[in-house]
Amino acid sequence: MTDKFKFAMYWAGSCGGCEIAVLETKDKILELDANYDVVFWPVAADFKYKDVRAYDDGFIDVCLFNGCIRNSENEEIAHLLRQKSKVLVAFGACATMGGIPGLINETTAAELKELVYTKNPSIDNPEGIYPQEKLEVPEGELELPHLYDTVRTLDQTVAVDYYVPGCPPEAHQIAAVLDVVTAALKGEGELPPKGAVVGVAPKTCCDECKRVKEEKKISGFRRMWEFFPDPEKCLLEQGVVCMGPATRAGCGARCTNVGMPCRGCYGPPEGVVDQGAKMLSTLASIVDAPTPEEIAEITATLPDPVGTFYRFGLASSLLRRAKV
Amino acid sequence: MSDQFEPRLIGFLCRWCSYNGADLAGTSRMKYPPNLVPIKTNCSGRVDPTHIFKAFAEGADGVLIAGCHPGDCHYINGNYRTAGRFPLMKKMLEQLGLEPGRIRLEWVSAAEGDKFARVVTEFTEEVRALGPLGWNTRTPEEQADAGQASSDRVEEAVPA
Ligand code: SF4
Ligand code: SF4
Ligand code: FES
């Protein structure tokens, strides 16, 4: 091994999009190679858990950890990588906020299994065969990780040094983060304060959005398939639930600039504790109706406020999960 | 002491009407259960859903928001906003499994000490019947989670 810095990347409960986002940095990836030895990165290099276990504590200089803590394997590896890494980065919406998999916090693992293996209309499972965590075979016992009821963020599991939100994080933001960390490792710069959210901009997604904003007053909600939205005007003002006002800037308002509402993947802006609570107040205050009863009637037409306002952030919200 | 369940209730009371209503209940020596912890807010419109979610997340069994009667808000339309936001907030809490009886919105004027006492009495009994909520201590897995949370997001420290 060379005396380059050591780099690791891991995927826990996630879709793999964060790994693709790192490749999206294009020629930056060559700089990564110039400055770092990859010592663990399941999607790109053939290292095993036992290799990581054999490293000294703090051997890895930077570990980008994407994915939420969904099962016992995710949790075990989170602890392992924390121990072996100097700088542990919660990378992407799932690691920072639970992400889309965090929506399972609306229900339980048992209900999930029942839906997938029995109740789903396209499933034919008359014998009720379910996956087992342990199975005896002639060669010994096979074991699957234990699926938790509650998805957790990385920082609800181990201490985290930095946060890079986004589903996935934008390539130019990833490049900027790697630059800062590499410069600091080389002694040419300083690391941001511990706990900082990096690769983002202050303010909200609306501030980066190019759409024309006028008075936010709406008389009802519409879904994208119900009409042809004006391509220039703010989507929220056209009655589409756009999470822009409750979302941190950093992506350059990618979605709204190509005609889709913001889903909130960059998480709550600075100073906002709970993204869903913020969006709920915002929406209720722009509904234009003469009485509270009529406002209530209009907001009641939103079918799934929890899933909409916490699409990426249920696991990191104040309430974190549904009551069971 | 009997061993019946004593609910922990948080009451966000606007300072211009409902807090004075609570004061009046006290100075008039009206009897009502001691379960509600009053928090004085400038206006019911200032009670952000964040405060309510936080109250439940940190162990409240029920939350009351009380403000001036419609038309009487010191800031003209604060209570109108409160009322407009309330049903959507309630829907979200219900989606997360909260019983509707654990959250309540009432208009209490400075002269309605008796109404304040009645609301708190009713609310206490209703939540008592529902039993403990224990949002922060529900399952063993959840309790383990709470013990493991070890790092702070400096930027997102809860503003005072
Ligand atoms: S609400 Fe959405 S569409 Fe409107 S300005 Fe904000 S990000 Fe753009
Ligand atoms: S516009 Fe919203 S959902 Fe789309 S990438 Fe940006 S933060 Fe994420
Ligand atoms: S001041 Fe009492 S509700 Fe606004």
Short mmCIF file of C-alpha atoms and ligand atoms in Angstrom, two decimals:
data_model
loop_
_atom_site.label_atom_id
_atom_site.label_comp_id
_atom_site.label_asym_id
_atom_site.label_seq_id
_atom_site.Cartn_x
_atom_site.Cartn_y
_atom_site.Cartn_z
CA MET A 1 0.00 0.00 0.00
CA THR A 2 1.11 3.53 -0.77
CA ASP A 3 1.29 6.47 1.61
CA LYS A 4 -1.79 8.03 0.02
CA PHE A 5 -4.74 8.85 2.26
CA LYS A 6 -7.23 6.05 2.82
CA PHE A 7 -10.75 6.26 1.44
CA ALA A 8 -13.79 4.11 2.13
CA MET A 9 -17.38 4.24 1.00
CA TYR A 10 -20.18 2.03 2.23
CA TRP A 11 -23.85 1.48 1.43
CA ALA A 12 -26.21 0.49 4.20
CA GLY A 13 -30.02 0.77 3.69
CA SER A 14 -29.97 2.59 0.36
CA CYS A 15 -30.59 2.26 -3.36
CA GLY A 16 -27.06 2.70 -4.70
CA GLY A 17 -27.74 6.13 -6.18
CA CYS A 18 -25.16 7.77 -3.90
CA GLU A 19 -22.42 5.60 -5.42
CA ILE A 20 -23.48 6.66 -8.90
CA ALA A 21 -23.45 10.28 -7.74
CA VAL A 22 -19.79 9.89 -6.77
CA LEU A 23 -19.01 8.59 -10.26
CA GLU A 24 -20.94 11.61 -11.58
CA THR A 25 -18.09 13.81 -10.33
CA LYS A 26 -16.42 12.67 -13.61
CA ASP A 27 -12.72 13.61 -13.78
CA LYS A 28 -12.73 14.40 -10.04
CA ILE A 29 -12.69 10.67 -9.56
CA LEU A 30 -9.13 10.71 -10.96
CA GLU A 31 -8.17 13.21 -8.27
CA LEU A 32 -9.69 10.88 -5.72
CA ASP A 33 -7.47 8.15 -7.07
CA ALA A 34 -4.42 10.44 -7.06
CA ASN A 35 -4.90 11.37 -3.40
CA TYR A 36 -6.43 8.25 -1.88
CA ASP A 37 -6.11 4.50 -1.72
CA VAL A 38 -9.52 2.89 -1.74
CA VAL A 39 -9.42 0.52 1.24
CA PHE A 40 -13.11 -0.44 1.27
CA TRP A 41 -15.88 0.26 -1.23
CA PRO A 42 -18.12 -2.76 -1.89
CA VAL A 43 -19.58 -1.36 -5.11
CA ALA A 44 -16.19 -0.63 -6.67
CA ALA A 45 -13.48 -2.75 -5.08
CA ASP A 46 -13.21 -6.24 -3.71
CA PHE A 47 -12.62 -5.78 0.00
CA LYS A 48 -14.38 -7.85 2.64
CA TYR A 49 -15.59 -6.99 6.13
CA LYS A 50 -12.72 -9.08 7.52
CA ASP A 51 -10.23 -6.76 5.78
CA VAL A 52 -11.80 -3.76 7.50
CA ARG A 53 -11.78 -5.56 10.86
CA ALA A 54 -8.05 -6.12 10.45
CA TYR A 55 -7.27 -2.40 10.00
CA ASP A 56 -6.02 -0.35 12.94
CA ASP A 57 -8.53 2.00 14.54
CA GLY A 58 -8.62 5.29 12.64
CA PHE A 59 -6.81 3.74 9.67
CA ILE A 60 -9.38 5.11 7.18
CA ASP A 61 -8.97 8.87 6.70
CA VAL A 62 -12.38 9.51 5.15
CA CYS A 63 -15.40 7.23 5.01
CA LEU A 64 -18.49 8.27 3.07
CA PHE A 65 -21.33 6.28 4.61
CA ASN A 66 -24.56 6.23 2.62
CA GLY A 67 -27.77 4.50 3.53
CA CYS A 68 -29.88 4.32 6.65
CA ILE A 69 -29.69 1.80 9.49
CA ARG A 70 -32.35 -0.65 8.39
CA ASN A 71 -31.08 -3.94 9.79
CA SER A 72 -28.54 -5.48 12.15
CA GLU A 73 -25.87 -5.72 9.47
CA ASN A 74 -26.12 -1.98 8.70
CA GLU A 75 -25.75 -1.27 12.40
CA GLU A 76 -22.77 -3.56 12.88
CA ILE A 77 -20.91 -2.04 9.93
CA ALA A 78 -21.73 1.50 11.07
CA HIS A 79 -19.99 0.75 14.40
CA LEU A 80 -17.08 -0.92 12.62
CA LEU A 81 -16.53 1.96 10.20
CA ARG A 82 -16.84 4.53 12.99
CA GLN A 83 -14.07 2.76 14.85
CA LYS A 84 -11.82 2.50 11.81
CA SER A 85 -12.39 6.01 10.39
CA LYS A 86 -10.93 9.39 11.32
CA VAL A 87 -13.66 11.28 9.47
CA LEU A 88 -17.06 9.65 9.11
CA VAL A 89 -19.44 11.41 6.74
CA ALA A 90 -23.19 10.76 6.71
CA PHE A 91 -23.59 10.87 2.96
CA GLY A 92 -26.92 11.34 1.23
CA ALA A 93 -30.52 11.63 2.40
CA CYS A 94 -30.75 8.09 3.89
CA ALA A 95 -27.69 8.40 6.11
CA THR A 96 -28.54 11.94 7.19
CA MET A 97 -32.35 11.68 7.56
CA GLY A 98 -33.41 8.07 6.98
CA GLY A 99 -34.39 8.77 3.38
CA ILE A 100 -37.13 6.98 1.47
CA PRO A 101 -36.55 3.71 3.41
CA GLY A 102 -37.38 5.72 6.55
CA LEU A 103 -41.02 5.78 5.45
CA ILE A 104 -41.22 2.29 6.94
CA ASN A 105 -41.40 4.14 10.27
CA GLU A 106 -45.08 4.68 9.45
CA THR A 107 -45.58 0.95 10.07
CA THR A 108 -43.64 -2.12 11.28
CA ALA A 109 -41.39 -4.81 9.82
CA ALA A 110 -44.10 -7.42 10.42
CA GLU A 111 -46.69 -5.46 8.42
CA LEU A 112 -44.16 -4.90 5.69
CA LYS A 113 -43.47 -8.61 5.38
CA GLU A 114 -47.14 -9.40 5.37
CA LEU A 115 -47.75 -6.95 2.56
CA VAL A 116 -44.84 -8.14 0.47
CA TYR A 117 -45.29 -11.89 0.97
CA THR A 118 -49.06 -12.25 1.41
CA LYS A 119 -51.34 -9.28 0.88
CA ASN A 120 -49.81 -7.89 -2.27
CA PRO A 121 -52.39 -8.56 -5.04
CA SER A 122 -49.75 -9.97 -7.38
CA ILE A 123 -48.50 -12.50 -4.79
CA ASP A 124 -49.64 -16.10 -4.66
CA ASN A 125 -48.36 -17.58 -1.43
CA PRO A 126 -51.01 -20.02 -0.12
CA GLU A 127 -48.56 -21.81 2.19
CA GLY A 128 -47.56 -18.51 3.78
CA ILE A 129 -43.86 -18.89 3.14
CA TYR A 130 -41.89 -16.09 4.73
CA PRO A 131 -38.15 -15.45 4.72
CA GLN A 132 -36.50 -16.76 7.88
CA GLU A 133 -33.62 -15.12 9.64
CA LYS A 134 -32.05 -18.47 10.45
CA LEU A 135 -32.09 -21.69 8.47
CA GLU A 136 -30.47 -25.05 9.18
CA VAL A 137 -28.86 -26.66 6.16
CA PRO A 138 -26.58 -29.73 6.09
CA GLU A 139 -23.54 -27.45 5.93
CA GLY A 140 -24.56 -25.50 9.04
CA GLU A 141 -26.76 -22.54 9.94
CA LEU A 142 -27.52 -19.77 7.45
CA GLU A 143 -28.31 -16.35 8.85
CA LEU A 144 -29.85 -13.18 7.43
CA PRO A 145 -29.55 -9.78 9.11
CA HIS A 146 -32.43 -8.89 11.43
CA LEU A 147 -34.84 -6.35 9.90
CA TYR A 148 -35.67 -3.54 12.35
CA ASP A 149 -39.10 -1.97 12.82
CA THR A 150 -37.57 1.46 12.95
CA VAL A 151 -35.19 2.97 10.43
CA ARG A 152 -32.49 5.07 12.05
CA THR A 153 -30.16 7.70 10.69
CA LEU A 154 -26.43 7.19 10.96
CA ASP A 155 -26.14 9.76 13.76
CA GLN A 156 -28.83 8.01 15.77
CA THR A 157 -26.44 5.04 15.74
CA VAL A 158 -22.86 6.32 15.93
CA ALA A 159 -21.16 9.72 16.18
CA VAL A 160 -20.94 11.47 12.82
CA ASP A 161 -18.43 14.16 11.79
CA TYR A 162 -20.12 15.70 8.74
CA TYR A 163 -23.39 15.60 6.86
CA VAL A 164 -23.83 15.75 3.10
CA PRO A 165 -27.56 15.68 2.33
CA GLY A 166 -29.30 15.00 -0.99
CA CYS A 167 -30.94 12.12 -2.79
CA PRO A 168 -28.37 11.79 -4.13
CA PRO A 169 -25.95 14.60 -3.26
CA GLU A 170 -25.17 16.75 -6.28
CA ALA A 171 -21.87 15.93 -8.02
CA HIS A 172 -20.51 19.47 -7.73
CA GLN A 173 -21.25 19.43 -4.00
CA ILE A 174 -19.50 16.07 -3.58
CA ALA A 175 -16.47 17.45 -5.42
CA ALA A 176 -16.44 20.50 -3.16
CA VAL A 177 -16.62 18.34 -0.03
CA LEU A 178 -13.79 16.09 -1.20
CA ASP A 179 -11.67 19.17 -1.99
CA VAL A 180 -12.12 20.56 1.51
CA VAL A 181 -11.32 17.25 3.21
CA THR A 182 -8.30 16.52 0.99
CA ALA A 183 -6.89 20.01 1.54
CA ALA A 184 -7.27 19.60 5.30
CA LEU A 185 -5.58 16.19 5.28
CA LYS A 186 -2.68 17.72 3.36
CA GLY A 187 -2.44 20.50 5.93
CA GLU A 188 -3.40 23.10 3.36
CA GLY A 189 -6.73 24.02 4.87
CA GLU A 190 -9.00 23.50 7.84
CA LEU A 191 -11.75 21.01 8.34
CA PRO A 192 -15.19 22.52 8.89
CA PRO A 193 -16.44 22.40 12.51
CA LYS A 194 -17.56 18.96 13.60
CA GLY A 195 -21.22 18.31 12.95
CA ALA A 196 -21.36 20.72 10.00
CA VAL A 197 -23.67 20.14 7.09
CA VAL A 198 -21.42 20.51 4.06
CA GLY A 199 -22.05 20.66 0.34
CA VAL A 200 -25.12 22.84 0.78
CA ALA A 201 -25.99 26.51 0.54
CA PRO A 202 -27.63 28.69 3.17
CA LYS A 203 -31.31 29.55 2.63
CA THR A 204 -33.89 27.38 0.92
CA CYS A 205 -34.47 25.63 -2.36
CA CYS A 206 -36.83 28.48 -3.37
CA ASP A 207 -33.88 30.86 -3.31
CA GLU A 208 -32.17 28.80 -5.99
CA CYS A 209 -35.32 28.20 -8.02
CA LYS A 210 -35.60 30.23 -11.21
CA ARG A 211 -39.39 30.23 -11.31
CA VAL A 212 -41.19 33.55 -10.96
CA LYS A 213 -42.57 34.03 -7.46
CA GLU A 214 -45.51 36.30 -6.85
CA GLU A 215 -48.00 36.17 -4.04
CA LYS A 216 -48.33 32.73 -2.55
CA LYS A 217 -52.09 32.28 -2.29
CA ILE A 218 -53.81 29.13 -3.43
CA SER A 219 -57.39 27.95 -3.41
CA GLY A 220 -56.73 24.22 -3.78
CA PHE A 221 -54.15 21.55 -4.56
CA ARG A 222 -53.42 19.93 -7.88
CA ARG A 223 -51.25 16.98 -8.90
CA MET A 224 -48.85 17.20 -11.82
CA TRP A 225 -50.88 14.91 -14.04
CA GLU A 226 -54.04 16.95 -13.68
CA PHE A 227 -52.96 19.98 -15.68
CA PHE A 228 -50.19 21.60 -17.70
CA PRO A 229 -48.34 23.78 -15.20
CA ASP A 230 -47.07 27.13 -16.39
CA PRO A 231 -43.34 26.53 -17.07
CA GLU A 232 -42.26 29.91 -15.67
CA LYS A 233 -44.37 30.34 -12.56
CA CYS A 234 -43.76 28.99 -9.05
CA LEU A 235 -45.32 25.53 -8.85
CA LEU A 236 -46.59 26.05 -5.32
CA GLU A 237 -48.50 29.13 -6.46
CA GLN A 238 -50.11 26.89 -9.07
CA GLY A 239 -51.36 24.56 -6.35
CA VAL A 240 -48.70 21.85 -6.61
CA VAL A 241 -47.19 20.77 -3.28
CA CYS A 242 -43.59 21.86 -3.72
CA MET A 243 -41.32 21.36 -0.71
CA GLY A 244 -39.01 24.21 -1.77
CA PRO A 245 -39.85 26.53 1.16
CA ALA A 246 -39.05 23.78 3.70
CA THR A 247 -35.92 22.48 1.98
CA ARG A 248 -32.26 23.41 2.20
CA ALA A 249 -30.59 24.91 -0.82
CA GLY A 250 -27.69 23.14 -2.48
CA CYS A 251 -28.99 21.26 -5.48
CA GLY A 252 -29.63 24.36 -7.60
CA ALA A 253 -33.36 23.58 -7.55
CA ARG A 254 -32.82 20.73 -9.94
CA CYS A 255 -36.35 19.41 -9.97
CA THR A 256 -38.33 22.63 -10.27
CA ASN A 257 -36.07 23.81 -13.06
CA VAL A 258 -37.11 20.80 -15.12
CA GLY A 259 -40.78 21.03 -14.28
CA MET A 260 -41.17 18.83 -11.20
CA PRO A 261 -41.92 20.00 -7.66
CA CYS A 262 -39.19 19.71 -5.03
CA ARG A 263 -39.58 16.59 -2.88
CA GLY A 264 -37.39 17.89 -0.09
CA CYS A 265 -34.41 15.59 -0.47
CA TYR A 266 -31.89 18.12 0.88
CA GLY A 267 -33.70 18.14 4.21
CA PRO A 268 -34.77 21.07 6.40
CA PRO A 269 -32.96 24.39 5.98
CA GLU A 270 -30.67 25.81 8.65
CA GLY A 271 -32.56 26.65 11.82
CA VAL A 272 -35.55 24.44 10.99
CA VAL A 273 -35.87 21.50 13.36
CA ASP A 274 -38.62 19.55 11.68
CA GLN A 275 -39.17 19.67 7.92
CA GLY A 276 -42.74 18.35 8.03
CA ALA A 277 -43.84 20.81 10.70
CA LYS A 278 -42.36 23.64 8.67
CA MET A 279 -44.10 22.53 5.46
CA LEU A 280 -47.40 22.11 7.26
CA SER A 281 -47.29 25.70 8.56
CA THR A 282 -46.23 27.01 5.17
CA LEU A 283 -49.04 25.27 3.32
CA ALA A 284 -51.73 26.17 5.81
CA SER A 285 -50.69 29.82 5.67
CA ILE A 286 -50.91 30.16 1.90
CA VAL A 287 -54.33 28.58 1.51
CA ASP A 288 -56.62 31.45 0.63
CA ALA A 289 -60.05 30.95 2.16
CA PRO A 290 -62.23 33.19 4.29
CA THR A 291 -62.72 30.86 7.26
CA PRO A 292 -60.55 28.34 9.12
CA GLU A 293 -63.18 25.69 8.29
CA GLU A 294 -62.68 26.25 4.59
CA ILE A 295 -58.90 26.15 4.99
CA ALA A 296 -59.37 22.85 6.79
CA GLU A 297 -61.52 21.52 3.96
CA ILE A 298 -58.88 22.38 1.40
CA THR A 299 -55.95 20.96 3.39
CA ALA A 300 -57.99 17.79 3.97
CA THR A 301 -57.67 17.05 0.24
CA LEU A 302 -53.97 16.25 0.76
CA PRO A 303 -54.06 12.46 0.86
CA ASP A 304 -50.80 11.68 2.67
CA PRO A 305 -49.24 14.63 4.49
CA VAL A 306 -46.78 12.49 6.48
CA GLY A 307 -45.47 10.71 3.39
CA THR A 308 -45.33 13.98 1.46
CA PHE A 309 -43.76 16.30 4.03
CA TYR A 310 -41.42 13.64 5.45
CA ARG A 311 -40.71 11.84 2.19
CA PHE A 312 -37.01 11.72 3.12
CA GLY A 313 -36.99 12.78 6.73
CA LEU A 314 -39.42 10.75 8.84
CA ALA A 315 -36.64 8.93 10.71
CA SER A 316 -34.96 12.20 11.70
CA SER A 317 -38.17 14.09 12.47
CA LEU A 318 -39.13 14.94 16.03
CA LEU A 319 -41.59 12.06 16.28
CA ARG A 320 -39.39 9.69 14.25
CA ARG A 321 -41.98 6.97 13.75
CA ALA A 322 -45.62 6.09 14.09
CA LYS A 323 -46.93 4.83 17.38
CA VAL A 324 -47.05 1.04 17.43
CA MET B 1 -52.18 8.70 46.70
CA SER B 2 -54.18 6.47 44.46
CA ASP B 3 -52.32 4.69 41.70
CA GLN B 4 -54.48 5.98 38.87
CA PHE B 5 -52.62 7.27 35.86
CA GLU B 6 -51.79 10.98 36.04
CA PRO B 7 -51.39 12.31 32.49
CA ARG B 8 -48.77 14.93 31.73
CA LEU B 9 -50.41 17.71 29.74
CA ILE B 10 -48.77 20.70 28.12
CA GLY B 11 -50.88 23.81 27.59
CA PHE B 12 -49.77 26.56 25.21
CA LEU B 13 -51.77 29.58 26.41
CA CYS B 14 -51.78 32.92 24.67
CA ARG B 15 -50.80 35.69 27.07
CA TRP B 16 -53.58 38.11 26.16
CA CYS B 17 -56.59 35.87 26.76
CA SER B 18 -56.15 32.26 27.79
CA TYR B 19 -53.25 32.76 30.20
CA ASN B 20 -55.29 35.41 31.97
CA GLY B 21 -58.25 33.04 31.92
CA ALA B 22 -56.03 30.50 33.70
CA ASP B 23 -54.98 33.18 36.17
CA LEU B 24 -58.57 34.02 36.87
CA ALA B 25 -59.37 30.36 37.51
CA GLY B 26 -56.54 30.40 40.05
CA THR B 27 -57.38 33.66 41.80
CA SER B 28 -61.05 32.64 41.93
CA ARG B 29 -59.91 29.43 43.66
CA MET B 30 -61.63 27.20 41.15
CA LYS B 31 -60.76 23.53 41.51
CA TYR B 32 -59.29 21.69 38.55
CA PRO B 33 -56.69 18.93 38.13
CA PRO B 34 -53.02 19.93 38.39
CA ASN B 35 -51.95 17.90 35.34
CA LEU B 36 -51.51 20.73 32.86
CA VAL B 37 -48.20 22.57 32.63
CA PRO B 38 -49.02 26.01 31.23
CA ILE B 39 -46.64 27.66 28.79
CA LYS B 40 -47.23 31.33 28.08
CA THR B 41 -46.99 32.25 24.40
CA ASN B 42 -47.53 35.65 22.84
CA CYS B 43 -50.31 34.39 20.62
CA SER B 44 -51.80 31.01 19.75
CA GLY B 45 -50.56 31.75 16.22
CA ARG B 46 -47.00 31.58 17.56
CA VAL B 47 -47.46 27.94 18.56
CA ASP B 48 -45.58 26.28 15.74
CA PRO B 49 -46.41 22.63 14.99
CA THR B 50 -42.74 22.02 15.87
CA HIS B 51 -43.53 22.86 19.51
CA ILE B 52 -46.39 20.40 19.58
CA PHE B 53 -44.44 17.57 17.94
CA LYS B 54 -41.61 18.23 20.37
CA ALA B 55 -43.94 18.10 23.34
CA PHE B 56 -45.23 14.68 22.29
CA ALA B 57 -41.75 13.46 21.36
CA GLU B 58 -40.50 14.38 24.82
CA GLY B 59 -43.19 12.66 26.80
CA ALA B 60 -46.37 14.74 26.90
CA ASP B 61 -49.55 12.65 27.03
CA GLY B 62 -51.67 15.47 25.64
CA VAL B 63 -51.29 19.01 24.32
CA LEU B 64 -53.74 21.89 24.64
CA ILE B 65 -53.55 25.07 22.58
CA ALA B 66 -55.69 27.89 23.88
CA GLY B 67 -56.11 31.37 22.44
CA CYS B 68 -58.45 34.32 22.15
CA HIS B 69 -61.89 33.85 20.66
CA PRO B 70 -62.14 34.44 16.89
CA GLY B 71 -62.11 38.18 16.27
CA ASP B 72 -60.38 38.89 19.62
CA CYS B 73 -56.77 38.03 18.80
CA HIS B 74 -54.40 40.76 19.95
CA TYR B 75 -52.56 40.37 16.65
CA ILE B 76 -55.79 40.43 14.64
CA ASN B 77 -55.58 37.05 12.88
CA GLY B 78 -53.11 34.86 14.81
CA ASN B 79 -55.83 32.56 16.08
CA TYR B 80 -57.28 32.36 12.58
CA ARG B 81 -53.96 30.93 11.41
CA THR B 82 -53.89 28.54 14.36
CA ALA B 83 -57.33 27.25 13.45
CA GLY B 84 -56.41 26.92 9.77
CA ARG B 85 -53.31 24.86 10.53
CA PHE B 86 -54.80 22.70 13.27
CA PRO B 87 -56.77 20.14 11.19
CA LEU B 88 -53.80 19.31 8.93
CA MET B 89 -51.55 18.96 11.94
CA LYS B 90 -54.08 16.71 13.61
CA LYS B 91 -54.31 14.61 10.48
CA MET B 92 -50.53 14.15 10.45
CA LEU B 93 -50.49 13.16 14.11
CA GLU B 94 -53.32 10.70 13.50
CA GLN B 95 -51.44 9.24 10.53
CA LEU B 96 -48.63 8.58 13.01
CA GLY B 97 -51.01 6.77 15.31
CA LEU B 98 -51.83 9.48 17.83
CA GLU B 99 -55.36 9.33 19.27
CA PRO B 100 -57.31 12.50 18.30
CA GLY B 101 -58.27 13.09 21.94
CA ARG B 102 -54.69 13.90 22.89
CA ILE B 103 -54.67 17.24 21.12
CA ARG B 104 -57.11 20.02 21.65
CA LEU B 105 -57.72 23.59 20.51
CA GLU B 106 -59.88 25.89 22.64
CA TRP B 107 -60.78 29.57 22.74
CA VAL B 108 -60.63 30.90 26.29
CA SER B 109 -61.01 34.60 27.06
CA ALA B 110 -59.51 36.45 30.03
CA ALA B 111 -62.93 36.43 31.66
CA GLU B 112 -63.52 32.68 31.26
CA GLY B 113 -61.76 31.25 34.29
CA ASP B 114 -64.61 28.78 34.62
CA LYS B 115 -64.23 27.63 31.02
CA PHE B 116 -60.48 27.16 31.53
CA ALA B 117 -61.10 25.01 34.60
CA ARG B 118 -63.73 22.98 32.74
CA VAL B 119 -61.50 22.45 29.67
CA VAL B 120 -58.57 21.28 31.79
CA THR B 121 -60.81 18.97 33.80
CA GLU B 122 -62.36 17.41 30.71
CA PHE B 123 -59.04 17.12 28.91
CA THR B 124 -57.33 15.52 31.90
CA GLU B 125 -60.07 12.90 32.19
CA GLU B 126 -60.08 12.21 28.47
CA VAL B 127 -56.33 11.69 28.32
CA ARG B 128 -56.37 9.72 31.56
CA ALA B 129 -58.80 7.32 29.89
CA LEU B 130 -56.48 7.00 26.90
CA GLY B 131 -53.56 6.08 29.15
CA PRO B 132 -49.88 6.95 28.85
CA LEU B 133 -48.60 7.86 25.41
CA GLY B 134 -44.89 7.37 26.05
CA TRP B 135 -43.79 8.43 22.60
CA ASN B 136 -40.18 8.60 23.77
CA THR B 137 -40.15 5.22 25.49
CA ARG B 138 -42.27 2.91 23.38
CA THR B 139 -40.44 -0.21 22.34
CA PRO B 140 -37.23 -1.75 23.65
CA GLU B 141 -35.74 -1.08 20.23
CA GLU B 142 -36.73 2.56 20.54
CA GLN B 143 -35.27 2.81 24.01
CA ALA B 144 -32.02 1.35 22.75
CA ASP B 145 -32.06 3.91 19.94
CA ALA B 146 -32.43 6.77 22.33
CA GLY B 147 -29.41 5.62 24.32
CA GLN B 148 -27.26 5.44 21.23
CA ALA B 149 -27.86 8.85 19.73
CA SER B 150 -24.45 10.30 20.30
CA SER B 151 -23.73 13.24 18.05
CA ASP B 152 -25.28 16.64 17.63
CA ARG B 153 -25.93 18.54 14.49
CA VAL B 154 -24.50 21.87 15.45
CA GLU B 155 -26.48 23.76 12.85
CA GLU B 156 -29.73 22.28 13.86
CA ALA B 157 -29.64 22.89 17.55
CA VAL B 158 -33.17 23.62 18.68
CA PRO B 159 -33.62 27.37 18.96
CA ALA B 160 -34.64 28.47 22.43
S1 SF4 C 1 -42.11 26.64 -4.04
FE1 SF4 C 1 -41.07 25.30 -5.48
S2 SF4 C 1 -41.51 26.16 -7.51
FE2 SF4 C 1 -42.04 27.74 -6.01
S3 SF4 C 1 -40.17 28.99 -5.82
FE3 SF4 C 1 -40.03 27.40 -4.22
S4 SF4 C 1 -38.87 25.74 -5.16
FE4 SF4 C 1 -39.59 27.08 -6.85
S1 SF4 C 2 -35.28 20.25 -6.04
FE1 SF4 C 2 -35.71 19.32 -4.02
S2 SF4 C 2 -36.06 17.13 -4.42
FE2 SF4 C 2 -35.08 18.01 -6.27
S3 SF4 C 2 -32.88 17.61 -5.93
FE3 SF4 C 2 -33.32 19.67 -5.12
S4 SF4 C 2 -33.75 19.35 -2.91
FE4 SF4 C 2 -33.90 17.36 -3.94
S1 FES C 3 -53.23 36.95 21.02
FE1 FES C 3 -54.55 35.42 21.80
S2 FES C 3 -54.74 34.14 20.06
FE2 FES C 3 -53.55 35.77 19.24
#
